Amino acid sequence: GSGLLDETISALRPDRLASLELRLQSQEEELTLVKSALADALRRLSLYDQQIPLLTQQLLAGGIQRNWNRSLAAGAAWSRAGALAVGGALEGLSIKMFLRGRPITMYIPSGISHYEELRAELPAEHLQLDWVYGYRGRDSRSNLYVLASGELVYFIACVVVLYHIQHRSQRHYLRHTDCVRCLAVHPDRVRVATGQTAGVDKDGKPLQPFVHIWDSSTLLTLQQIGLGSFERGVGSLAFSTADQGAYLCVVDDSNEHMLSVWDCARGTKQAEIKSTNESVFTVEFNPQDSSNFITSGKSHVYFWTWSGSTLSKKQGIFGKYKKPKFIQCFLFDANGDVLTGDSEGNILTWARTAADIRTLGKGAKETYQIGRQTRAHEGSIFSLCLRRDGSVLSGGGKDRRLVHWSPSLALLQEVEIPEQFGAVRTIVEGPGAELLVGTTRNALLRGSLAAGFTPIIQGHTDELWGLATHPSQSLFLTCGHDRQVCMWDSGEHTAAWSLTLEETGLCADFHPSGRVVAVGLNTGRWLVLDTETRQVLSGGSDGNEQLSVVRYSPDGEFLAIGSHDNFIYIYSVGEGERKYSRFGRCTGHSSFITHLDWSKDSKFIMSNSGDYEILYWDVAGGCKLLRNRFESRDREWASYTCVLGFHVFGEGWSPRASTRGLGNTLEVLGGVVFQWQSPPLTPLPCSLLQAPSHVYGGHGSHVTNVRFTNDDSHLVSLGGKDTSIFQWRVLGGSLPHSCSLSSASLSSQEQARPSQRVPSPPGTNAC
């Protein structure tokens, strides 16, 4: 059933595939370059033949001495990727950058007479994490708790969120360097332990996972545990209870799922053993005896005994009962018995039995045996929760039911979670009768069995790409592989509305009026939605390949659509943004379109492609390619989302793109593709290599898009595969209102590049 499929996918640990995905993506990029090389070489030879007379005429008219680099046309000036040469086609008028052996010429604006005298400084502005949208319920469990402060603690991406419902505020623990996978709260309900996945560095090499024990009141790290001891990641962990949380049990994600017990105060390992080759979902200490604990997962439940440096286990015997494929959860009830929830929808009661001294001798120990089977759900049971009064709550996967049981497992009450939120992933008691529920569709619900449930945190459930900010209101829109289009209120930190599409949304842009928004899909189709009614007002289809960028002109008269079929389609907009007529098509790129920007007068377009081209187009003149790119060096652009160009090359190239407030204010630009997750904050123009910048962490995947809000007070970033949305507050400096724009990458600690460091705040960002 769907419950088994969900658990199987969870057991595969998608993070383990990260290295293979990086290699595959790299190979795909190389193939793109090879396929476009021949066509591009022929086109460039033709362009150079046409440019030489024009550039010669301009040089003679300006009284500038010619200094041609004939080796450029011959292709002899190639060097390693990222190399830089001043001069290139024209000495003193251009900068040439080499990406994977490919020359990229960028013309210096006329206002810069001495490029070598340019200086770069750290920007006065910096970012502070303001709000995190989303929750990781899709593929993790035991990930929601209530602290002594009344705050909820949960995680998504590399961030542990502390959310105070009444105050509607968030604080954030930001000391993890890759995605957090598990969470445990100390018996004092103040200290927290969080474990992360290993992740990979920029070269695809695995990094070492670890566990942090930290203070939730101060957000200070108290202990780092296990660096160098765990493989792949930390899958589950638990504090002991009987001895006031003196020990921590950790299970890693290696093939053998190494189980270890640690002294929390000293950070030292007390015992370690190979647990099983099957997936382990959860671990818990016996609340009455810290020498005993249980692990469960695929095809097993193990009862462990710990003594000194020795660990031993006994496998749970199912006997006459059908052995389930997965045991997803368990708890110790008020009588000391163990209740397990499994993929068959049954709650099994494991009762303590006296040691069989007659058969096994004096060394025999007491065991657990199944005393009762209770049919609870259709499909998997994902969560069990022991209430303060001794009663039990169970949460179902396939049936989405939340069921209340008496201490003797008599059915008392049940409620069904709305389908839009998914299945029950975890259940936590709040104050009084209040319950908090985490779901498999990455939502947190608040309510009760009597009154029902409403969402307090919502998020996407699959890879995110599309992002657009409203031109005049504190709203932004996101879309991704989960086929959801969501409108968010950045002031209230809530989802204003969401809409399910038939296809995947990959890009979006608001009309300057803010009344409609265009969404580009993965099939070559595009839609125009009314931002108030959510109705589809118009749409079309251009080719059968995915659309990577949609962009309205500043005057709202045109819509430009960049496709993976190498074309840019131009539509005229009329009848109150309801009518769209094909105006023309920009033909000339030899690879797929990645980014485009309009000029301020809405007459020209600048575009980038997958094979690192920078082309310019005269839209008003019939969508013609401007072969003399030198003439565009002083053109003013309404936005600058292109990642290739004189104004941005100094940041270090990223194929994901960039966003920046205009008017020499600030820039956020993605670092290297793959698992680099940090957007630097750099002054614009950024035309010197390795310009100093502030770097901010939090995302655990490539950052696919970043944009400033309408008043430049906040920045929004999307975390790609980590499904997170971060809202950053811009602090310091003075930002004029600007158009702000598209796509980039985020990581772990604030720093300056290359050599100027900014002191990190103690522990985290707290809002």
Tab-separated table of N, CA, C and O in Angstrom, residues 207-280:
chain	number	residue	atom	x	y	z
A	207	LEU	N	31.285	14.518	3.708
A	207	LEU	CA	31.693	15.184	4.941
A	207	LEU	C	31.238	14.351	6.134
A	207	LEU	O	30.375	13.490	6.011
A	208	GLN	N	31.801	14.620	7.294
A	208	GLN	CA	31.499	13.815	8.475
A	208	GLN	C	30.270	14.354	9.209
A	208	GLN	O	30.192	15.551	9.503
A	209	PRO	N	29.315	13.467	9.511
A	209	PRO	CA	28.149	13.898	10.291
A	209	PRO	C	28.482	13.984	11.779
A	209	PRO	O	29.505	13.464	12.236
A	210	PHE	N	27.591	14.622	12.546
A	210	PHE	CA	27.797	14.744	13.990
A	210	PHE	C	26.472	15.033	14.671
A	210	PHE	O	25.448	15.273	14.017
A	211	VAL	N	26.501	15.008	16.008
A	211	VAL	CA	25.352	15.371	16.835
A	211	VAL	C	25.731	16.591	17.662
A	211	VAL	O	26.838	16.656	18.208
A	212	HIS	N	24.829	17.559	17.736
A	212	HIS	CA	25.002	18.699	18.626
A	212	HIS	C	24.012	18.606	19.780
A	212	HIS	O	22.816	18.340	19.559
A	213	ILE	N	24.509	18.813	20.993
A	213	ILE	CA	23.648	19.017	22.159
A	213	ILE	C	23.712	20.500	22.478
A	213	ILE	O	24.800	21.060	22.643
A	214	TRP	N	22.564	21.157	22.548
A	214	TRP	CA	22.559	22.615	22.711
A	214	TRP	C	21.449	23.066	23.650
A	214	TRP	O	20.511	22.335	23.929
A	215	ASP	N	21.602	24.280	24.136
A	215	ASP	CA	20.674	24.873	25.094
A	215	ASP	C	19.623	25.674	24.327
A	215	ASP	O	19.954	26.628	23.636
A	216	SER	N	18.362	25.293	24.468
A	216	SER	CA	17.311	25.959	23.702
A	216	SER	C	16.999	27.364	24.209
A	216	SER	O	16.389	28.159	23.492
A	217	SER	N	17.395	27.689	25.414
A	217	SER	CA	17.132	29.033	25.931
A	217	SER	C	18.157	30.037	25.423
A	217	SER	O	17.824	31.188	25.132
A	218	THR	N	19.410	29.615	25.296
A	218	THR	CA	20.470	30.526	24.839
A	218	THR	C	20.904	30.255	23.408
A	218	THR	O	21.615	31.072	22.822
A	219	LEU	N	20.531	29.109	22.841
A	219	LEU	CA	20.946	28.659	21.514
A	219	LEU	C	22.448	28.420	21.420
A	219	LEU	O	23.021	28.454	20.332
A	220	LEU	N	23.079	28.176	22.568
A	220	LEU	CA	24.503	27.881	22.584
A	220	LEU	C	24.744	26.379	22.504
A	220	LEU	O	24.031	25.596	23.129
A	221	THR	N	25.755	25.984	21.745
A	221	THR	CA	26.117	24.574	21.623
A	221	THR	C	26.864	24.131	22.875
A	221	THR	O	27.861	24.748	23.265
A	222	LEU	N	26.394	23.081	23.511
A	222	LEU	CA	27.008	22.564	24.729
A	222	LEU	C	28.008	21.456	24.438
A	222	LEU	O	29.013	21.325	25.138
A	223	GLN	N	27.734	20.651	23.434
A	223	GLN	CA	28.595	19.506	23.151
A	223	GLN	C	28.441	19.086	21.690
A	223	GLN	O	27.328	19.065	21.155
A	224	GLN	N	29.559	18.816	21.042
A	224	GLN	CA	29.526	18.176	19.730
A	224	GLN	C	29.959	16.733	19.907
A	224	GLN	O	31.012	16.456	20.468
A	225	ILE	N	29.137	15.817	19.422
A	225	ILE	CA	29.353	14.395	19.662
A	225	ILE	C	29.519	13.657	18.342
A	225	ILE	O	28.786	13.892	17.387
A	226	GLY	N	30.515	12.773	18.309
A	226	GLY	CA	30.597	11.782	17.257
A	226	GLY	C	31.254	12.197	15.960
A	226	GLY	O	31.166	11.449	14.981
A	227	LEU	N	31.908	13.344	15.889
A	227	LEU	CA	32.575	13.731	14.652
A	227	LEU	C	33.657	12.704	14.329
A	227	LEU	O	34.578	12.483	15.108
A	228	GLY	N	33.522	12.042	13.191
A	228	GLY	CA	34.452	10.987	12.822
A	228	GLY	C	33.997	9.598	13.218
A	228	GLY	O	34.606	8.598	12.815
A	229	SER	N	32.915	9.507	14.005
A	229	SER	CA	32.413	8.197	14.457
A	229	SER	C	31.240	7.697	13.635
A	229	SER	O	31.005	6.490	13.566
A	230	PHE	N	30.474	8.609	13.035
A	230	PHE	CA	29.271	8.219	12.319
A	230	PHE	C	29.523	8.221	10.808
A	230	PHE	O	30.332	9.001	10.303
A	231	GLU	N	28.790	7.359	10.103
A	231	GLU	CA	28.877	7.303	8.647
A	231	GLU	C	27.552	7.706	8.020
A	231	GLU	O	26.489	7.355	8.516
A	232	ARG	N	27.650	8.461	6.930
A	232	ARG	CA	26.514	8.884	6.102
A	232	ARG	C	25.605	9.881	6.800
A	232	ARG	O	25.179	10.860	6.209
A	233	GLY	N	25.275	9.626	8.045
A	233	GLY	CA	24.399	10.540	8.760
A	233	GLY	C	23.932	9.920	10.057
A	233	GLY	O	24.201	8.758	10.350
A	234	VAL	N	23.227	10.726	10.838
A	234	VAL	CA	22.655	10.264	12.104
A	234	VAL	C	21.174	10.041	11.861
A	234	VAL	O	20.435	10.965	11.514
A	235	GLY	N	20.731	8.789	12.033
A	235	GLY	CA	19.354	8.438	11.701
A	235	GLY	C	18.363	8.623	12.825
A	235	GLY	O	17.228	9.031	12.599
A	236	SER	N	18.775	8.316	14.060
A	236	SER	CA	17.876	8.455	15.199
A	236	SER	C	18.695	8.566	16.474
A	236	SER	O	19.841	8.112	16.539
A	237	LEU	N	18.112	9.190	17.485
A	237	LEU	CA	18.801	9.362	18.772
A	237	LEU	C	17.782	9.552	19.887
A	237	LEU	O	16.624	9.868	19.646
A	238	ALA	N	18.235	9.341	21.137
A	238	ALA	CA	17.340	9.456	22.292
A	238	ALA	C	18.155	9.698	23.555
A	238	ALA	O	19.236	9.128	23.739
A	239	PHE	N	17.622	10.553	24.428
A	239	PHE	CA	18.194	10.763	25.761
A	239	PHE	C	17.668	9.682	26.712
A	239	PHE	O	16.517	9.232	26.589
A	240	SER	N	18.500	9.304	27.666
A	240	SER	CA	18.012	8.446	28.752
A	240	SER	C	17.125	9.277	29.677
A	240	SER	O	17.222	10.506	29.716
A	241	THR	N	16.246	8.606	30.421
A	241	THR	CA	15.276	9.314	31.259
A	241	THR	C	15.473	9.030	32.744
A	241	THR	O	15.401	9.929	33.580
A	242	ALA	N	15.755	7.766	33.087
A	242	ALA	CA	15.807	7.366	34.498
A	242	ALA	C	16.926	8.067	35.258
A	242	ALA	O	16.837	8.249	36.477
A	243	ASP	N	17.991	8.480	34.564
A	243	ASP	CA	19.124	9.129	35.239
A	243	ASP	C	19.225	10.606	34.861
A	243	ASP	O	20.309	11.168	34.776
A	244	GLN	N	18.089	11.250	34.624
A	244	GLN	CA	18.030	12.669	34.305
A	244	GLN	C	18.788	13.024	33.022
A	244	GLN	O	19.414	14.088	32.919
A	245	GLY	N	18.736	12.155	32.052
A	245	GLY	CA	19.303	12.467	30.744
A	245	GLY	C	20.811	12.461	30.693
A	245	GLY	O	21.408	13.242	29.937
A	246	ALA	N	21.451	11.583	31.442
A	246	ALA	CA	22.915	11.556	31.477
A	246	ALA	C	23.515	10.979	30.199
A	246	ALA	O	24.665	11.266	29.868
A	247	TYR	N	22.750	10.190	29.451
A	247	TYR	CA	23.306	9.488	28.288
A	247	TYR	C	22.456	9.735	27.044
A	247	TYR	O	21.261	10.039	27.121
A	248	LEU	N	23.122	9.556	25.925
A	248	LEU	CA	22.470	9.712	24.630
A	248	LEU	C	22.773	8.489	23.777
A	248	LEU	O	23.935	8.090	23.646
A	249	CYS	N	21.740	7.880	23.225
A	249	CYS	CA	21.912	6.743	22.322
A	249	CYS	C	21.754	7.240	20.892
A	249	CYS	O	20.807	7.979	20.577
A	250	VAL	N	22.679	6.839	20.013
A	250	VAL	CA	22.697	7.315	18.632
A	250	VAL	C	22.802	6.126	17.690
A	250	VAL	O	23.587	5.201	17.925
A	251	VAL	N	22.011	6.145	16.613
A	251	VAL	CA	22.101	5.145	15.550
A	251	VAL	C	22.424	5.883	14.256
A	251	VAL	O	21.704	6.814	13.882
A	252	ASP	N	23.508	5.468	13.569
A	252	ASP	CA	23.880	6.173	12.342
A	252	ASP	C	23.268	5.494	11.113
A	252	ASP	O	22.536	4.502	11.216
A	253	ASP	N	23.568	6.048	9.937
A	253	ASP	CA	22.978	5.572	8.687
A	253	ASP	C	23.929	4.699	7.877
A	253	ASP	O	23.741	4.529	6.670
A	254	SER	N	24.940	4.137	8.513
A	254	SER	CA	25.850	3.242	7.803
A	254	SER	C	25.137	1.937	7.462
A	254	SER	O	24.013	1.690	7.910
A	255	ASN	N	25.781	1.097	6.680
A	255	ASN	CA	25.163	-0.184	6.309
A	255	ASN	C	24.827	-1.029	7.529
A	255	ASN	O	23.817	-1.739	7.557
A	256	GLU	N	25.699	-0.992	8.542
A	256	GLU	CA	25.489	-1.795	9.760
A	256	GLU	C	24.663	-1.053	10.802
A	256	GLU	O	24.376	-1.588	11.862
A	257	HIS	N	24.298	0.217	10.525
A	257	HIS	CA	23.549	1.042	11.468
A	257	HIS	C	24.164	0.952	12.873
A	257	HIS	O	23.563	0.407	13.813
A	258	MET	N	25.373	1.478	12.951
A	258	MET	CA	26.122	1.439	14.212
A	258	MET	C	25.343	2.139	15.321
A	258	MET	O	24.882	3.269	15.170
A	259	LEU	N	25.216	1.434	16.446
A	259	LEU	CA	24.524	1.967	17.611
A	259	LEU	C	25.567	2.289	18.678
A	259	LEU	O	26.426	1.455	18.986
A	260	SER	N	25.489	3.478	19.257
A	260	SER	CA	26.468	3.887	20.270
A	260	SER	C	25.777	4.636	21.399
A	260	SER	O	24.733	5.265	21.206
A	261	VAL	N	26.375	4.540	22.589
A	261	VAL	CA	25.878	5.244	23.772
A	261	VAL	C	26.948	6.227	24.215
A	261	VAL	O	28.137	5.880	24.309
A	262	TRP	N	26.550	7.481	24.488
A	262	TRP	CA	27.483	8.568	24.785
A	262	TRP	C	27.154	9.216	26.118
A	262	TRP	O	25.984	9.346	26.491
A	263	ASP	N	28.214	9.636	26.824
A	263	ASP	CA	28.074	10.444	28.030
A	263	ASP	C	27.831	11.882	27.586
A	263	ASP	O	28.690	12.496	26.941
A	264	CYS	N	26.665	12.437	27.911
A	264	CYS	CA	26.302	13.770	27.418
A	264	CYS	C	27.203	14.863	27.975
A	264	CYS	O	27.526	15.823	27.268
A	265	ALA	N	27.599	14.760	29.236
A	265	ALA	CA	28.405	15.806	29.856
A	265	ALA	C	29.826	15.820	29.317
A	265	ALA	O	30.402	16.886	29.057
A	266	ARG	N	30.408	14.637	29.110
A	266	ARG	CA	31.804	14.551	28.671
A	266	ARG	C	31.934	14.440	27.155
A	266	ARG	O	33.010	14.660	26.607
A	267	GLY	N	30.866	14.030	26.506
A	267	GLY	CA	30.945	13.831	25.069
A	267	GLY	C	31.752	12.616	24.677
A	267	GLY	O	32.285	12.544	23.567
A	268	THR	N	31.826	11.621	25.558
A	268	THR	CA	32.637	10.426	25.304
A	268	THR	C	31.755	9.226	25.002
A	268	THR	O	30.653	9.080	25.536
A	269	LYS	N	32.269	8.330	24.184
A	269	LYS	CA	31.541	7.131	23.797
A	269	LYS	C	31.692	6.065	24.882
A	269	LYS	O	32.798	5.742	25.299
A	270	GLN	N	30.574	5.497	25.311
A	270	GLN	CA	30.574	4.480	26.357
A	270	GLN	C	30.532	3.062	25.787
A	270	GLN	O	31.124	2.141	26.353
A	271	ALA	N	29.821	2.897	24.686
A	271	ALA	CA	29.687	1.566	24.090
A	271	ALA	C	29.269	1.726	22.640
A	271	ALA	O	28.661	2.730	22.258
A	272	GLU	N	29.587	0.718	21.811
A	272	GLU	CA	29.222	0.763	20.389
A	272	GLU	C	29.079	-0.655	19.861
A	272	GLU	O	29.797	-1.572	20.277
A	273	ILE	N	28.132	-0.840	18.903
A	273	ILE	CA	27.904	-2.161	18.331
A	273	ILE	C	27.184	-2.010	16.990
A	273	ILE	O	26.486	-1.019	16.756
A	274	LYS	N	27.386	-2.988	16.113
A	274	LYS	CA	26.608	-3.047	14.879
A	274	LYS	C	25.204	-3.505	15.232
A	274	LYS	O	25.032	-4.558	15.853
A	275	SER	N	24.196	-2.738	14.829
A	275	SER	CA	22.834	-3.093	15.244
A	275	SER	C	22.153	-4.020	14.243
A	275	SER	O	21.679	-5.095	14.608
A	276	THR	N	22.090	-3.640	12.971
A	276	THR	CA	21.410	-4.446	11.958
A	276	THR	C	21.723	-3.875	10.586
A	276	THR	O	22.096	-2.702	10.457
A	277	ASN	N	21.586	-4.689	9.562
A	277	ASN	CA	21.739	-4.209	8.190
A	277	ASN	C	20.446	-3.621	7.629
A	277	ASN	O	20.446	-3.069	6.535
A	278	GLU	N	19.367	-3.751	8.383
A	278	GLU	CA	18.088	-3.180	7.970
A	278	GLU	C	17.947	-1.756	8.507
A	278	GLU	O	18.617	-1.367	9.456
A	279	SER	N	17.058	-1.001	7.898
A	279	SER	CA	16.838	0.385	8.316
A	279	SER	C	16.331	0.443	9.751
A	279	SER	O	15.485	-0.361	10.159
A	280	VAL	N	16.858	1.403	10.508
A	280	VAL	CA	16.417	1.647	11.889
A	280	VAL	C	15.665	2.973	11.908
A	280	VAL	O	16.191	4.003	11.481
